[in-house]
Amino acid sequence: MPYPTRPAPPNGPGTCPRCDEAVIWCITTANKVPIAVDPDRDPRGNQAVHQDRTGRWIARQLTKDRATPEGAEALYVPHVVTCPVARATADRTRAAARRRTTSRATTGVRPVRWQW
Ligand SMILES: [Zn+2]
């Protein structure tokens, strides 16, 4: 084959590339992108997951119109919610944003006075 084949996106039981914990890789119905969910079912989750006839794991984000799991779907929590590495990154990002906001508040540009 002249061209290297692109590796298939992960699907099914696997591990998180960031924290190496067990996850289940699914494909979203909306955008066909891989999403990792925690391996245990959780009724608080917002991902309705099922396997199609070929064994692929499919995740459907609950919506207002379809707010409950249907058919063979079961609820799972997106792994990014519980991933310790993702959380640490988010905390750092939030802290940096807070610092930026604070410094802008103390040294920021004086607002232009509103004139009619
Ligand atoms: Zn993780």
mmCIF file of C-alpha atoms and ligand atoms in Angstrom:
data_model
loop_
_atom_site.group_PDB
_atom_site.id
_atom_site.type_symbol
_atom_site.label_atom_id
_atom_site.label_comp_id
_atom_site.label_asym_id
_atom_site.label_seq_id
_atom_site.Cartn_x
_atom_site.Cartn_y
_atom_site.Cartn_z
ATOM 1 C CA MET A 1 0.000 0.000 0.000
ATOM 2 C CA PRO A 2 1.583 3.311 -1.020
ATOM 3 C CA TYR A 3 0.091 5.390 1.733
ATOM 4 C CA PRO A 4 0.319 4.647 5.435
ATOM 5 C CA THR A 5 -3.135 4.010 6.805
ATOM 6 C CA ARG A 6 -4.355 6.278 9.507
ATOM 7 C CA PRO A 7 -4.919 4.380 12.762
ATOM 8 C CA ALA A 8 -8.595 3.858 13.488
ATOM 9 C CA PRO A 9 -9.938 5.976 16.316
ATOM 10 C CA PRO A 10 -10.050 4.050 19.573
ATOM 11 C CA ASN A 11 -13.332 2.322 20.299
ATOM 12 C CA GLY A 12 -14.382 0.108 23.143
ATOM 13 C CA PRO A 13 -12.588 -0.530 26.443
ATOM 14 C CA GLY A 14 -9.234 1.234 26.630
ATOM 15 C CA THR A 15 -7.274 3.651 28.744
ATOM 16 C CA CYS A 16 -7.156 7.412 29.129
ATOM 17 C CA PRO A 17 -4.028 8.800 27.419
ATOM 18 C CA ARG A 18 -3.635 11.362 30.191
ATOM 19 C CA CYS A 19 -4.159 9.423 33.430
ATOM 20 C CA ASP A 20 -4.003 5.832 32.112
ATOM 21 C CA GLU A 21 -7.195 4.877 33.911
ATOM 22 C CA ALA A 22 -9.644 2.454 32.314
ATOM 23 C CA VAL A 23 -12.214 4.129 30.068
ATOM 24 C CA ILE A 24 -14.539 3.137 27.270
ATOM 25 C CA TRP A 25 -13.980 4.902 23.982
ATOM 26 C CA CYS A 26 -17.162 5.768 22.120
ATOM 27 C CA ILE A 27 -18.037 7.642 18.964
ATOM 28 C CA THR A 28 -20.480 10.498 19.366
ATOM 29 C CA THR A 29 -23.632 10.405 17.297
ATOM 30 C CA ALA A 30 -23.473 14.141 16.710
ATOM 31 C CA ASN A 31 -19.932 14.691 15.418
ATOM 32 C CA LYS A 32 -18.526 11.164 15.045
ATOM 33 C CA VAL A 33 -15.603 12.089 17.276
ATOM 34 C CA PRO A 34 -14.123 9.784 19.925
ATOM 35 C CA ILE A 35 -15.141 10.437 23.507
ATOM 36 C CA ALA A 36 -13.946 8.546 26.569
ATOM 37 C CA VAL A 37 -16.461 7.658 29.271
ATOM 38 C CA ASP A 38 -15.845 6.078 32.655
ATOM 39 C CA PRO A 39 -16.171 2.292 32.432
ATOM 40 C CA ASP A 40 -18.937 2.018 35.035
ATOM 41 C CA ARG A 41 -22.520 2.945 34.316
ATOM 42 C CA ASP A 42 -23.687 5.974 36.263
ATOM 43 C CA PRO A 43 -27.274 7.254 36.247
ATOM 44 C CA ARG A 44 -25.929 10.781 36.796
ATOM 45 C CA GLY A 45 -24.064 10.655 33.488
ATOM 46 C CA ASN A 46 -25.197 12.586 30.447
ATOM 47 C CA GLN A 47 -23.906 10.191 27.809
ATOM 48 C CA ALA A 48 -26.355 7.546 26.597
ATOM 49 C CA VAL A 49 -24.086 4.742 25.405
ATOM 50 C CA HIS A 50 -24.863 1.579 23.473
ATOM 51 C CA GLN A 51 -23.093 -0.790 21.103
ATOM 52 C CA ASP A 52 -24.301 -1.016 17.548
ATOM 53 C CA ARG A 53 -24.664 -4.277 15.610
ATOM 54 C CA THR A 54 -20.990 -4.244 14.625
ATOM 55 C CA GLY A 55 -19.918 -3.862 18.251
ATOM 56 C CA ARG A 56 -18.930 -0.215 17.989
ATOM 57 C CA TRP A 57 -19.562 1.879 21.077
ATOM 58 C CA ILE A 58 -21.824 4.846 20.346
ATOM 59 C CA ALA A 59 -22.398 7.757 22.732
ATOM 60 C CA ARG A 60 -25.349 10.102 22.449
ATOM 61 C CA GLN A 61 -25.328 13.277 24.490
ATOM 62 C CA LEU A 62 -28.639 13.639 26.283
ATOM 63 C CA THR A 63 -30.655 16.573 25.012
ATOM 64 C CA LYS A 64 -33.812 18.319 26.132
ATOM 65 C CA ASP A 65 -35.743 16.534 23.402
ATOM 66 C CA ARG A 66 -34.339 13.111 24.269
ATOM 67 C CA ALA A 67 -33.400 13.412 27.922
ATOM 68 C CA THR A 68 -33.525 9.745 28.875
ATOM 69 C CA PRO A 69 -31.664 6.667 27.616
ATOM 70 C CA GLU A 70 -33.550 4.757 24.927
ATOM 71 C CA GLY A 71 -33.524 1.093 23.993
ATOM 72 C CA ALA A 72 -30.210 -0.533 24.833
ATOM 73 C CA GLU A 73 -28.626 2.751 25.923
ATOM 74 C CA ALA A 74 -27.136 3.133 29.409
ATOM 75 C CA LEU A 75 -25.881 6.279 31.088
ATOM 76 C CA TYR A 76 -22.191 6.972 31.534
ATOM 77 C CA VAL A 77 -20.150 9.894 32.814
ATOM 78 C CA PRO A 78 -17.683 11.495 30.391
ATOM 79 C CA HIS A 79 -14.203 10.606 31.621
ATOM 80 C CA VAL A 80 -13.029 14.216 31.335
ATOM 81 C CA VAL A 81 -15.276 14.959 34.330
ATOM 82 C CA THR A 82 -13.438 12.512 36.587
ATOM 83 C CA CYS A 83 -9.993 12.463 34.940
ATOM 84 C CA PRO A 84 -7.495 13.701 37.566
ATOM 85 C CA VAL A 85 -5.088 14.974 34.913
ATOM 86 C CA ALA A 86 -7.775 16.845 32.995
ATOM 87 C CA ARG A 87 -8.967 18.370 36.250
ATOM 88 C CA ALA A 88 -5.466 19.506 37.208
ATOM 89 C CA THR A 89 -5.080 21.102 33.790
ATOM 90 C CA ALA A 90 -8.443 22.827 34.112
ATOM 91 C CA ASP A 91 -7.514 24.100 37.571
ATOM 92 C CA ARG A 92 -4.264 25.533 36.234
ATOM 93 C CA THR A 93 -6.119 27.170 33.358
ATOM 94 C CA ARG A 94 -8.674 28.669 35.721
ATOM 95 C CA ALA A 95 -5.966 29.912 38.082
ATOM 96 C CA ALA A 96 -4.101 31.528 35.196
ATOM 97 C CA ALA A 97 -7.306 33.171 33.998
ATOM 98 C CA ARG A 98 -7.926 34.458 37.507
ATOM 99 C CA ARG A 99 -4.424 35.909 37.665
ATOM 100 C CA ARG A 100 -4.886 37.621 34.323
ATOM 101 C CA THR A 101 -8.228 39.021 35.383
ATOM 102 C CA THR A 102 -6.823 40.285 38.681
ATOM 103 C CA SER A 103 -3.836 42.004 37.122
ATOM 104 C CA ARG A 104 -6.044 43.613 34.517
ATOM 105 C CA ALA A 105 -8.307 44.881 37.270
ATOM 106 C CA THR A 106 -5.416 46.518 39.141
ATOM 107 C CA THR A 107 -3.285 47.806 36.276
ATOM 108 C CA GLY A 108 -5.811 47.779 33.464
ATOM 109 C CA VAL A 109 -6.667 50.467 30.981
ATOM 110 C CA ARG A 110 -8.885 53.191 32.345
ATOM 111 C CA PRO A 111 -12.322 52.832 30.753
ATOM 112 C CA VAL A 112 -13.377 55.572 28.382
ATOM 113 C CA ARG A 113 -16.034 57.729 29.949
ATOM 114 C CA TRP A 114 -19.318 57.369 28.170
ATOM 115 C CA GLN A 115 -20.420 60.537 26.365
ATOM 116 C CA TRP A 116 -23.590 61.233 24.491
HETATM 117 ZN ZN ZN B 1 -7.965 10.409 32.417
#
